[in-house]
């Protein structure tokens, strides 16, 4: 798959933004500047970036409890996202949503979700709306391996296949639903087989390879857009941090973590691009520094932003 | 004025909104070819086809989820959950998603979603087809909950619910579908959130909604012969509740009976009673009394089912007690 410099820089930049954003959130949590918790996307960047890179700006996504990566890749504003995670007035949801509810409907991001599988029905409904309004948009629905054990997963895939809806279900298989491994939670380890029940095309892709994700989801998005063919893409990937900050990661080995970190989507993609002569080392270093500055700016903006006024408690409830 | 059934009034409301707004569509179990379990969507599929009147799989959670997704992205869905007893299957999508999404997103979206459902006892269908679960729903900020008692209110409120830019749970009553009442030919709307005084009275206020409005009116007619003047307040909307109309009536009669079909414990009447305590305690000449459904799963036996919900005779008795 040919990649030009512009695309390589865009993909690399988004993945770096997500990684550094997540590392920064971890730091803010440790320093108690960010209160509460956050489920971090570090390690999984290639999935959100690769999948969303094939979408039009007006296409929709639905996201998950581990949703910072999707929000950034769907043209999210780093400052507004960081401020939202801190609960500030300037947050993308005015400080009322937080990490678990990052959303920007104006950019086609129908939101992160605090409930595993909670947005699969919504994604399917957005695809129905697209088809009824004849707008040629596509919906990409992200969820994790754990969500494939929820009832609404089966209800929704059945409806999408039955009604021929333009939705691509992207399962981010990071092998653990909180602490319970896929082996211990799912009777079928190859999660793509769960689509067989609906005669829905499905495939598994290396979720640590941004170009592989881009190729597979790109193909499926075109089928959805042009033929109303829904599909399931399972991207095998890994989350570097624990489920949340209090997670001691006793359910997985340090060897396993090392195995996946050797397959890190960011340096691997960067060196591949350098090898192929698409980028030079200096461009990668400069990009990393540029991203570092934008994350620092976003952090300062979020920390310096005001809290919501008390009157905000009762606004935005009803339209 | 012509008289039509509650069922037909609802059917007219759906038909008129389908004509008026191309983004309106209907989806639910058996709503298309069959015309709805209680016939409310009869003939609409013939007029509008699968595109706008959709039979769904038996997947309550996805029915609401799909409706929500469509509502967020430019459509105005009316989804049906066949029995309110099946609402628990969709409650995650209603409570966590549809009701909260606007607030969670800082007001940057709207959810013009109507969820029609039907509840109540009276057909001896037992515990899975006879419940009154409205108190669960009024505990969910971000929702609106509407429960009409008459054909006139049913039509006007359903049209308002469909046009509302918020998620509305519209709860019909299975024993009201055949009841008839005056409904004008010309278009009208009834605002959500306004109670209606179905009968003016001086001595005591009965606050009620849905089928219990009819029973309370029967009780009021009986007591009139005994020289008791009963005011009947039909809430029509449970969320948001019309506290002004409740307080005005309490100021007038100073005595209150709440009549509700749902289970007493944690029920809607508890909320109404506390609102009166907060807003009109000094106006009361007697403690607020509740007549509610029994705290049991609805039994099948017609004899037991009748005992499990209020009836006109027991409403009369309860009113006499409030007046003592």
Coordinates of C-alpha atoms in Angstrom, one line a residue:
Chain A
X1 CA 0.0 0.0 0.0
X2 CA 1.6 3.2 -1.2
X3 CA 2.0 5.9 1.4
X4 CA 3.0 9.4 0.6
X5 CA 4.8 11.8 2.9
X6 CA 1.7 13.8 3.8
X7 CA -0.2 10.7 4.8
X8 CA 2.7 9.2 6.7
X9 CA 3.1 12.4 8.7
X10 CA -0.6 12.6 9.4
X11 CA -0.8 9.0 10.7
X12 CA 2.4 9.3 12.7
X13 CA 1.4 12.7 14.2
X14 CA -2.0 11.4 15.4
X15 CA -0.5 8.3 16.9
X16 CA 2.1 10.4 18.7
X17 CA -0.6 12.8 19.9
X18 CA -2.6 9.9 21.4
X19 CA 0.5 8.3 23.0
X20 CA 1.7 11.6 24.5
X21 CA -1.8 12.6 25.5
X22 CA -2.3 9.4 27.4
X23 CA 1.1 9.5 29.0
X24 CA 0.3 13.0 30.1
X25 CA -3.1 12.0 31.6
X26 CA -1.3 9.2 33.5
X27 CA 1.0 11.8 34.9
X28 CA -1.9 14.2 35.8
X29 CA -3.7 11.3 37.5
X30 CA -0.5 10.4 39.5
X31 CA -0.2 14.1 40.6
X32 CA -3.9 14.2 41.4
X33 CA -4.4 17.1 39.0
X34 CA -6.8 14.9 37.1
X35 CA -9.4 13.5 39.6
X36 CA -11.2 10.3 39.2
X37 CA -10.0 7.8 36.6
X38 CA -9.3 7.4 32.9
X39 CA -8.9 4.3 30.8
X40 CA -5.9 4.9 28.6
X41 CA -5.5 4.0 24.9
X42 CA -1.7 3.9 24.8
X43 CA -0.5 0.9 22.7
X44 CA -3.7 0.8 20.7
X45 CA -3.1 3.9 18.6
X46 CA -2.9 2.2 15.2
X47 CA -6.5 1.0 15.4
X48 CA -8.2 4.4 15.9
X49 CA -5.8 6.2 13.6
X50 CA -5.8 3.6 10.9
X51 CA -9.6 3.2 10.9
X52 CA -10.6 6.8 11.1
X53 CA -8.0 7.9 8.5
X54 CA -10.2 6.3 5.8
X55 CA -13.3 8.3 6.8
X56 CA -14.8 11.5 5.5
X57 CA -15.2 14.3 8.0
X58 CA -18.9 13.8 8.0
X59 CA -18.8 10.1 8.7
X60 CA -19.7 9.0 12.2
X61 CA -17.9 7.0 14.8
X62 CA -19.0 5.7 18.2
X63 CA -16.4 5.2 20.8
X64 CA -15.8 3.3 24.1
X65 CA -14.8 3.8 27.7
X66 CA -11.2 3.8 26.3
X67 CA -12.1 6.7 24.0
X68 CA -9.4 9.3 24.0
X69 CA -7.7 7.9 20.9
X70 CA -10.9 7.9 18.9
X71 CA -11.7 11.4 19.9
X72 CA -8.2 12.7 18.9
X73 CA -8.3 10.8 15.6
X74 CA -11.7 12.1 14.7
X75 CA -10.3 15.6 14.5
X76 CA -10.7 16.3 18.2
X77 CA -9.3 19.5 19.7
X78 CA -6.5 18.5 22.1
X79 CA -7.2 21.5 24.4
X80 CA -10.9 20.9 24.6
X81 CA -10.4 17.1 25.2
X82 CA -7.8 17.6 27.9
X83 CA -10.0 20.3 29.6
X84 CA -13.0 17.9 29.4
X85 CA -11.0 15.1 31.2
X86 CA -10.2 17.6 34.0
X87 CA -13.9 18.6 34.2
X88 CA -13.3 22.2 33.1
X89 CA -15.8 24.6 31.6
X90 CA -13.8 24.8 28.4
X91 CA -14.1 21.0 27.9
X92 CA -15.6 19.7 24.7
X93 CA -18.7 18.7 26.8
X94 CA -18.4 21.7 29.1
X95 CA -17.0 19.5 31.8
X96 CA -20.1 17.5 32.2
X97 CA -19.0 14.3 30.4
X98 CA -15.4 13.7 31.2
X99 CA -13.1 10.9 30.0
X100 CA -15.9 8.4 29.7
X101 CA -18.1 10.6 27.6
X102 CA -15.8 12.5 25.3
X103 CA -18.0 13.4 22.3
X104 CA -18.2 15.9 19.5
X105 CA -21.3 15.3 17.4
X106 CA -20.4 18.2 15.1
X107 CA -17.3 16.3 14.1
X108 CA -19.2 13.0 13.8
X109 CA -18.0 11.6 17.1
X110 CA -21.1 10.2 18.8
X111 CA -19.3 9.7 21.9
X112 CA -17.3 7.5 24.3
X113 CA -19.4 5.4 26.6
X114 CA -19.3 4.3 30.2
X115 CA -21.0 1.0 29.5
X116 CA -19.3 -1.8 27.6
X117 CA -21.2 -2.2 24.4
X118 CA -23.4 0.8 25.2
X119 CA -22.9 2.5 21.9
X120 CA -23.3 -0.4 19.5
X121 CA -27.0 0.1 19.1
X122 CA -26.5 3.8 18.6
X123 CA -24.0 3.2 15.8
X124 CA -26.4 0.9 14.2
X125 CA -29.2 3.6 14.4
X126 CA -26.9 6.2 13.0
X127 CA -26.3 3.9 10.0
X128 CA -30.1 3.5 9.6
X129 CA -30.4 7.2 9.7
X130 CA -27.7 7.6 7.0
X131 CA -29.4 5.1 4.8
X132 CA -32.8 6.8 5.2
X133 CA -31.4 10.3 4.6
X134 CA -29.4 9.0 1.6
X135 CA -26.3 10.9 2.6
X136 CA -23.8 8.3 1.7
X137 CA -22.1 8.5 5.1
X138 CA -20.6 5.5 6.9
X139 CA -20.5 4.7 10.6
X140 CA -17.5 3.1 12.3
X141 CA -18.4 1.5 15.6
X142 CA -15.5 0.8 18.0
X143 CA -15.8 -1.5 20.9
X144 CA -13.6 -4.0 22.8
X145 CA -13.4 -7.7 23.0
X146 CA -15.5 -7.6 26.2
X147 CA -18.4 -6.0 24.4
X148 CA -18.7 -9.0 22.1
X149 CA -20.2 -10.9 25.1
X150 CA -22.9 -8.3 25.5
X151 CA -26.5 -8.9 24.3
X152 CA -26.7 -5.7 22.4
X153 CA -23.7 -6.7 20.2
X154 CA -25.7 -9.6 18.8
X155 CA -29.0 -7.6 18.6
X156 CA -27.3 -4.9 16.7
X157 CA -25.2 -6.9 14.3
X158 CA -28.3 -8.9 13.4
X159 CA -30.2 -5.7 12.6
X160 CA -27.4 -4.3 10.6
X161 CA -27.1 -7.4 8.5
X162 CA -30.8 -7.8 8.2
X163 CA -31.4 -4.2 7.1
X164 CA -28.1 -3.8 5.1
X165 CA -26.8 -0.8 7.1
X166 CA -23.6 1.1 6.3
X167 CA -21.7 0.4 9.5
X168 CA -18.3 -1.2 10.1
X169 CA -17.9 -2.8 13.5
X170 CA -14.3 -2.5 14.7
X171 CA -13.6 -4.7 17.6
X172 CA -10.4 -3.6 19.4
X173 CA -9.3 -6.9 20.8
X174 CA -6.7 -6.1 23.5
X175 CA -7.3 -9.6 25.0
X176 CA -8.6 -8.4 28.3
X177 CA -12.0 -7.2 29.6
X178 CA -10.6 -5.4 32.6
X179 CA -8.7 -8.4 34.0
X180 CA -10.5 -11.3 32.4
X181 CA -8.8 -12.6 29.3
X182 CA -10.7 -13.5 26.1
X183 CA -9.8 -17.1 26.8
X184 CA -11.6 -17.0 30.1
X185 CA -14.6 -14.9 28.9
X186 CA -15.4 -16.0 25.4
X187 CA -16.2 -19.5 24.2
X188 CA -14.9 -18.5 20.8
X189 CA -11.3 -17.1 20.8
X190 CA -11.4 -16.0 17.2
X191 CA -13.9 -13.1 17.8
X192 CA -14.4 -12.5 14.0
X193 CA -16.3 -15.8 14.0
X194 CA -19.1 -14.1 16.0
X195 CA -20.2 -12.5 12.7
X196 CA -20.9 -15.8 11.1
X197 CA -24.2 -16.0 12.9
X198 CA -25.4 -13.1 10.7
X199 CA -23.6 -14.0 7.5
X200 CA -21.7 -10.8 8.0
X201 CA -18.2 -10.5 6.4
X202 CA -15.5 -10.4 9.0
X203 CA -11.7 -10.5 9.2
X204 CA -8.9 -10.1 11.7
X205 CA -6.2 -7.6 11.3
X206 CA -2.9 -6.7 13.0
X207 CA -4.0 -3.8 15.2
X208 CA -0.5 -2.8 15.9
X209 CA 0.0 -1.9 12.2
X210 CA -1.7 1.3 11.2
X211 CA -1.4 0.6 7.5
X212 CA -2.9 -2.9 7.9
X213 CA -5.9 -1.4 9.8
X214 CA -6.2 1.3 7.3
X215 CA -6.3 -1.2 4.4
X216 CA -8.8 -3.5 6.0
X217 CA -11.2 -0.9 7.4
X218 CA -10.8 1.2 4.2
X219 CA -12.0 -1.8 2.1
X220 CA -14.9 -2.4 4.5
X221 CA -15.9 1.2 4.6
X222 CA -16.1 1.3 0.8
X223 CA -18.3 -1.8 0.9
X224 CA -20.5 -0.1 3.5
X225 CA -20.7 3.2 1.6
X226 CA -21.3 1.7 -1.9
X227 CA -23.2 -1.5 -1.2
X228 CA -24.7 -1.0 2.3
X229 CA -22.6 -4.0 3.4
X230 CA -22.0 -4.1 7.1
X231 CA -18.9 -6.0 8.4
X232 CA -16.8 -6.8 11.5
X233 CA -13.1 -6.1 11.6
X234 CA -11.3 -7.5 14.7
X235 CA -8.0 -5.6 15.3
X236 CA -5.7 -7.5 17.6
X237 CA -3.9 -5.0 19.8
X238 CA -2.7 -4.3 23.4
X239 CA -3.2 -1.7 26.0
X240 CA 0.1 -0.7 27.7
X241 CA -1.3 0.7 30.9
X242 CA -3.6 -1.3 33.2
X243 CA -7.4 -1.1 32.9
X244 CA -7.3 2.0 35.1
X245 CA -4.7 3.5 37.4
X246 CA -5.4 1.2 40.3
X247 CA -4.8 -1.9 38.2
X248 CA -1.7 -3.9 39.4
X249 CA -1.8 -6.0 36.1
X250 CA -1.6 -9.3 38.0
X251 CA -3.6 -11.1 35.3
X252 CA -0.9 -10.8 32.7
X253 CA 2.9 -11.4 32.5
X254 CA 5.7 -8.9 32.1
X255 CA 6.9 -11.1 29.2
X256 CA 3.6 -10.7 27.5
X257 CA 3.8 -6.9 27.9
X258 CA 7.3 -7.0 26.4
X259 CA 6.1 -9.0 23.5
X260 CA 3.6 -6.4 22.5
X261 CA 5.7 -3.4 23.3
X262 CA 8.3 -4.8 20.8
X263 CA 5.5 -4.4 18.3
X264 CA 4.7 -0.8 19.3
X265 CA 2.8 0.8 16.4
X266 CA 4.6 4.2 16.6
X267 CA 8.4 3.5 16.3
X268 CA 7.6 0.5 14.0
X269 CA 5.7 2.7 11.6
X270 CA 8.2 5.5 11.8
X271 CA 11.2 3.2 11.0
X272 CA 9.3 1.6 8.2
X273 CA 8.6 4.9 6.7
X274 CA 12.3 5.9 7.0
X275 CA 13.4 2.6 5.5
X276 CA 11.1 3.2 2.6
X277 CA 12.4 6.7 2.1
X278 CA 9.0 8.3 2.7
X279 CA 10.3 10.1 5.8
X280 CA 13.7 11.0 7.1
X281 CA 14.7 10.6 10.8
X282 CA 14.8 14.4 11.4
X283 CA 11.2 14.7 10.3
X284 CA 10.2 12.1 12.9
X285 CA 12.2 13.8 15.6
X286 CA 10.7 17.2 14.8
X287 CA 7.2 15.8 14.7
X288 CA 7.7 14.3 18.1
X289 CA 8.8 17.6 19.5
X290 CA 6.0 19.5 17.8
X291 CA 3.5 17.0 19.3
X292 CA 5.2 17.4 22.7
X293 CA 4.6 21.1 22.6
X294 CA 1.0 20.8 21.6
X295 CA 0.3 18.4 24.4
X296 CA 2.1 20.8 26.9
X297 CA -0.1 23.6 25.5
X298 CA -3.2 21.6 25.9
X299 CA -2.3 20.6 29.4
X300 CA -1.6 24.2 30.4
X301 CA -4.8 25.3 28.8
X302 CA -6.8 22.6 30.6
X303 CA -5.2 23.3 34.0
X304 CA -5.6 27.1 33.6
X305 CA -9.2 26.8 32.5
X306 CA -12.0 27.8 34.8
X307 CA -14.4 25.3 36.5
X308 CA -18.0 25.4 35.3
X309 CA -20.2 27.9 37.1
X310 CA -22.6 26.5 39.7
X311 CA -25.6 27.5 37.5
X312 CA -24.3 24.9 35.0
X313 CA -25.6 22.1 37.2
X314 CA -29.1 22.4 35.7
X315 CA -28.4 23.6 32.2
X316 CA -28.3 21.3 29.1
X317 CA -30.6 18.7 30.6
X318 CA -33.5 19.3 28.2
X319 CA -33.5 20.8 24.7
Chain B
X1 CA -67.8 16.6 18.2
X2 CA -67.0 13.1 16.8
X3 CA -66.1 10.4 19.2
X4 CA -63.2 8.0 18.5
X5 CA -61.3 5.4 20.5
X6 CA -58.0 5.9 22.3
X7 CA -56.5 3.4 19.8
X8 CA -57.7 5.4 16.8
X9 CA -56.6 8.7 18.3
X10 CA -53.1 7.4 18.7
X11 CA -53.2 6.0 15.2
X12 CA -54.2 9.4 13.8
X13 CA -51.5 11.1 15.7
X14 CA -48.9 8.8 14.2
X15 CA -50.3 9.1 10.7
X16 CA -50.4 12.9 10.9
X17 CA -46.8 13.2 12.1
X18 CA -45.6 10.7 9.4
X19 CA -47.3 13.0 6.8
X20 CA -46.0 16.2 8.4
X21 CA -42.4 15.3 8.8
X22 CA -40.3 13.0 6.6
X23 CA -37.8 12.3 9.3
X24 CA -40.5 10.6 11.4
X25 CA -40.5 6.8 11.2
X26 CA -41.9 3.9 13.3
X27 CA -40.0 0.8 14.5
X28 CA -40.8 -1.9 16.9
X29 CA -42.0 -5.5 17.3
X30 CA -45.0 -6.4 15.1
X31 CA -45.8 -2.7 14.2
X32 CA -45.8 -3.2 10.5
X33 CA -47.8 -6.1 8.9
X34 CA -49.5 -6.9 12.2
X35 CA -50.3 -3.3 13.0
X36 CA -49.1 -3.5 16.6
X37 CA -49.9 -5.9 19.4
X38 CA -52.9 -3.6 20.3
X39 CA -53.5 -2.3 16.8
X40 CA -52.2 1.2 17.3
X41 CA -50.1 1.2 14.1
X42 CA -52.8 -0.5 12.0
X43 CA -52.7 0.3 8.3
X44 CA -49.7 2.6 8.6
X45 CA -47.4 0.0 7.0
X46 CA -49.7 -0.2 4.0
X47 CA -49.4 3.5 3.5
X48 CA -45.7 4.0 4.2
X49 CA -44.1 0.6 3.7
X50 CA -41.0 -0.9 5.3
X51 CA -39.0 2.3 4.8
X52 CA -41.0 4.2 7.5
X53 CA -42.9 1.5 9.4
X54 CA -40.4 -1.1 10.4
X55 CA -40.9 -4.5 12.0
X56 CA -37.9 -5.2 14.2
X57 CA -36.4 -8.3 15.7
X58 CA -37.4 -9.0 19.3
X59 CA -34.4 -7.0 20.5
X60 CA -35.6 -4.3 22.9
X61 CA -32.2 -3.0 23.8
X62 CA -31.3 -2.5 20.2
X63 CA -34.7 -1.1 19.3
X64 CA -34.1 1.8 21.7
X65 CA -30.4 2.0 20.8
X66 CA -31.1 2.2 17.1
X67 CA -33.8 4.8 17.7
X68 CA -31.3 6.8 19.8
X69 CA -28.6 6.6 17.1
X70 CA -31.1 7.7 14.4
X71 CA -32.4 10.5 16.6
X72 CA -28.9 11.8 17.2
X73 CA -28.3 12.0 13.5
X74 CA -31.2 13.8 12.0
X75 CA -34.2 11.5 12.3
X76 CA -37.3 11.6 14.6
X77 CA -38.0 8.0 15.4
X78 CA -41.0 6.6 17.2
X79 CA -40.0 3.2 18.6
X80 CA -42.4 0.8 20.3
X81 CA -41.7 -1.5 23.3
X82 CA -44.7 -3.8 23.2
X83 CA -45.2 -4.1 26.9
X84 CA -43.8 -1.9 29.6
X85 CA -42.8 -5.2 31.2
X86 CA -40.1 -5.4 28.5
X87 CA -38.8 -1.9 29.2
X88 CA -36.2 -3.5 31.7
X89 CA -34.6 -5.1 28.6
X90 CA -34.0 -1.7 27.2
X91 CA -33.5 0.2 30.4
X92 CA -29.7 0.5 30.0
X93 CA -30.2 2.2 26.7
X94 CA -33.0 4.5 28.1
X95 CA -31.4 5.3 31.4
X96 CA -27.7 5.4 30.6
X97 CA -27.8 6.5 27.0
X98 CA -30.9 8.2 25.7
X99 CA -31.8 10.2 28.8
X100 CA -28.2 11.4 29.6
X101 CA -26.5 11.9 26.3
X102 CA -27.5 15.5 25.9
X103 CA -26.4 16.6 29.3
X104 CA -23.2 14.5 29.2
X105 CA -22.3 16.1 25.8
X106 CA -22.7 19.6 27.3
X107 CA -26.0 20.2 25.5
X108 CA -24.4 19.8 22.1
X109 CA -26.9 17.3 20.7
X110 CA -30.6 16.7 20.7
X111 CA -32.5 13.4 21.1
X112 CA -35.9 13.6 19.4
X113 CA -36.9 10.1 20.3
X114 CA -40.3 8.9 21.3
X115 CA -40.6 5.5 23.0
X116 CA -44.2 4.3 22.9
X117 CA -45.1 1.5 25.3
X118 CA -48.2 0.2 27.1
X119 CA -48.8 -0.9 30.6
X120 CA -51.2 -1.7 33.4
X121 CA -53.4 -4.6 34.6
X122 CA -56.9 -5.7 33.6
X123 CA -56.5 -8.5 31.1
X124 CA -55.5 -11.2 33.6
X125 CA -52.2 -11.6 31.7
X126 CA -50.1 -12.2 34.8
X127 CA -46.9 -10.7 36.1
X128 CA -45.0 -10.2 32.8
X129 CA -47.7 -8.4 30.9
X130 CA -49.5 -6.2 33.5
X131 CA -47.0 -4.0 35.3
X132 CA -47.0 -0.3 35.9
X133 CA -43.3 0.7 35.9
X134 CA -43.6 4.4 35.5
X135 CA -42.0 5.2 38.8
X136 CA -38.7 3.7 37.5
X137 CA -38.8 6.1 34.6
X138 CA -39.6 9.3 36.5
X139 CA -36.4 8.6 38.4
X140 CA -34.4 9.3 35.3
X141 CA -33.4 13.0 34.7
X142 CA -33.4 13.9 31.0
X143 CA -36.5 11.8 30.2
X144 CA -40.0 13.0 29.8
X145 CA -42.8 10.6 30.8
X146 CA -46.3 10.9 29.5
X147 CA -49.4 8.9 30.5
X148 CA -52.6 10.0 28.9
X149 CA -56.1 8.8 30.0
X150 CA -58.4 10.0 27.3
X151 CA -58.4 9.8 23.5
X152 CA -58.2 13.6 23.3
X153 CA -55.1 13.7 25.5
X154 CA -53.6 10.7 23.9
X155 CA -53.7 12.2 20.4
X156 CA -52.5 15.7 21.4
X157 CA -49.8 14.5 23.7
X158 CA -48.4 11.9 21.2
X159 CA -48.1 14.6 18.6
X160 CA -46.3 16.8 21.1
X161 CA -44.1 13.9 22.2
X162 CA -43.0 13.2 18.6
X163 CA -42.2 16.9 18.0
X164 CA -40.3 17.2 21.3
X165 CA -36.5 17.3 21.0
X166 CA -36.0 15.2 24.1
X167 CA -36.5 11.5 24.7
X168 CA -40.1 10.9 25.7
X169 CA -41.5 7.6 27.1
X170 CA -45.2 7.6 26.1
X171 CA -47.0 5.0 28.2
X172 CA -50.5 3.9 27.0
X173 CA -52.8 1.7 29.0
X174 CA -54.0 -1.6 27.6
X175 CA -57.5 -1.2 29.1
X176 CA -58.0 2.2 27.5
X177 CA -57.5 1.3 23.8
X178 CA -61.2 0.7 23.3
X179 CA -62.4 3.6 25.4
X180 CA -64.0 6.4 23.4
X181 CA -64.1 10.1 23.7
X182 CA -64.5 13.4 21.8
X183 CA -61.6 14.2 19.5
X184 CA -61.8 17.2 17.1
X185 CA -61.2 16.6 13.4
X186 CA -58.8 19.6 13.2
X187 CA -55.2 19.4 14.4
X188 CA -54.3 20.3 18.0
X189 CA -51.5 19.7 20.4
X190 CA -51.4 19.3 24.1
X191 CA -48.3 20.6 25.8
X192 CA -46.2 18.1 27.8
X193 CA -45.9 18.9 31.5
X194 CA -49.5 20.2 32.0
X195 CA -52.0 18.4 34.2
X196 CA -55.7 18.7 33.5
X197 CA -58.5 19.1 36.0
X198 CA -60.9 16.4 34.7
X199 CA -63.6 17.3 37.3
X200 CA -63.9 20.4 39.4
X201 CA -64.7 19.9 43.1
X202 CA -64.6 21.6 46.5
X203 CA -64.1 19.0 49.2
X204 CA -61.2 16.8 48.2
X205 CA -58.6 16.4 45.5
X206 CA -57.9 13.1 43.8
X207 CA -54.5 13.2 42.0
X208 CA -54.2 10.4 39.5
X209 CA -53.2 9.5 35.9
X210 CA -53.9 7.0 33.1
X211 CA -56.7 4.4 33.7
X212 CA -57.1 5.5 37.3
X213 CA -58.5 8.8 36.0
X214 CA -61.5 6.9 34.7
X215 CA -62.0 5.0 38.0
X216 CA -61.6 8.2 40.0
X217 CA -64.2 10.0 37.9
X218 CA -66.6 7.1 38.5
X219 CA -65.9 7.4 42.2
X220 CA -66.5 11.1 42.1
X221 CA -69.9 10.6 40.4
X222 CA -70.9 8.1 43.1
X223 CA -69.9 10.4 45.9
X224 CA -71.6 13.4 44.4
X225 CA -74.9 11.6 45.3
X226 CA -73.7 11.6 48.9
X227 CA -73.1 15.3 48.7
X228 CA -69.3 15.1 48.4
X229 CA -67.6 17.3 45.8
X230 CA -64.5 15.6 44.4
X231 CA -61.9 17.4 42.2
X232 CA -60.0 15.0 39.9
X233 CA -56.6 16.1 38.7
X234 CA -55.2 14.1 35.8
X235 CA -51.5 14.6 35.7
X236 CA -51.2 13.4 32.1
X237 CA -47.4 14.0 32.3
X238 CA -45.5 12.5 35.2
X239 CA -42.1 14.0 34.3
X240 CA -41.9 16.9 34.4
X241 CA -44.7 17.0 37.0
X242 CA -47.1 19.9 37.0
X243 CA -46.7 21.0 40.6
X244 CA -48.5 24.3 40.1
X245 CA -51.8 22.6 39.2
X246 CA -51.4 20.1 42.1
X247 CA -50.7 23.0 44.6
X248 CA -53.6 25.1 43.3
X249 CA -56.0 22.2 43.8
X250 CA -54.6 21.5 47.3
X251 CA -55.2 25.1 48.2
X252 CA -58.8 24.8 47.1
X253 CA -59.8 21.5 48.8
X254 CA -57.1 21.1 51.5
X255 CA -57.5 17.3 51.3
X256 CA -55.7 14.9 49.0
X257 CA -56.0 11.3 47.9
X258 CA -53.4 9.9 45.4
X259 CA -54.7 7.1 43.2
X260 CA -52.1 5.1 41.3
X261 CA -52.0 1.7 39.7
X262 CA -48.3 1.0 40.3
X263 CA -46.9 -0.8 43.4
X264 CA -47.1 1.4 46.4
X265 CA -43.6 1.1 47.7
X266 CA -41.3 3.6 46.0
X267 CA -44.2 4.4 43.6
X268 CA -45.2 7.6 41.8
X269 CA -47.6 8.5 44.7
X270 CA -44.7 8.8 47.1
X271 CA -43.2 11.5 44.9
X272 CA -46.5 13.3 44.6
X273 CA -47.0 13.2 48.3
X274 CA -43.6 14.6 49.1
X275 CA -44.1 17.4 46.5
X276 CA -47.2 18.3 48.4
X277 CA -45.4 18.3 51.7
X278 CA -42.7 20.6 50.2
X279 CA -45.0 23.0 48.5
X280 CA -48.4 23.0 50.3
X281 CA -48.0 21.4 53.7
X282 CA -49.7 24.3 55.4
X283 CA -52.7 24.0 53.2
X284 CA -53.5 20.5 54.4
X285 CA -56.4 19.7 56.7
X286 CA -55.6 16.0 56.7
X287 CA -52.7 13.7 55.9
X288 CA -52.2 12.9 52.3
X289 CA -53.5 9.5 51.6
X290 CA -52.3 7.0 48.9
X291 CA -54.4 4.3 47.2
X292 CA -52.0 2.2 45.2
X293 CA -51.3 -1.2 43.6
X294 CA -50.5 -4.0 45.9
X295 CA -46.8 -4.7 46.5
X296 CA -46.9 -8.1 44.7
X297 CA -46.2 -9.5 41.2
X298 CA -49.5 -9.2 39.3
X299 CA -51.4 -12.4 39.9
X300 CA -53.2 -14.1 37.1
X301 CA -56.5 -15.0 38.7
X302 CA -59.1 -12.4 37.8
X303 CA -60.2 -12.3 41.4
X304 CA -56.7 -11.5 42.7
X305 CA -55.9 -9.2 39.9
X306 CA -58.9 -7.0 40.7
X307 CA -57.7 -6.8 44.3
X308 CA -54.2 -5.9 43.3
X309 CA -55.2 -2.5 41.8
X310 CA -57.5 0.2 43.0
X311 CA -61.1 0.2 41.8
X312 CA -63.9 2.8 42.0
X313 CA -65.4 1.3 45.1
X314 CA -62.1 1.4 47.1
X315 CA -61.4 4.9 45.7
X316 CA -64.8 6.0 47.2
X317 CA -63.9 4.4 50.5
X318 CA -60.4 6.0 50.6
X319 CA -62.0 9.4 49.8
X320 CA -64.4 9.0 52.7
X321 CA -61.4 8.3 55.0
X322 CA -59.6 11.4 53.8
X323 CA -62.7 13.4 54.6
X324 CA -63.1 12.1 58.1

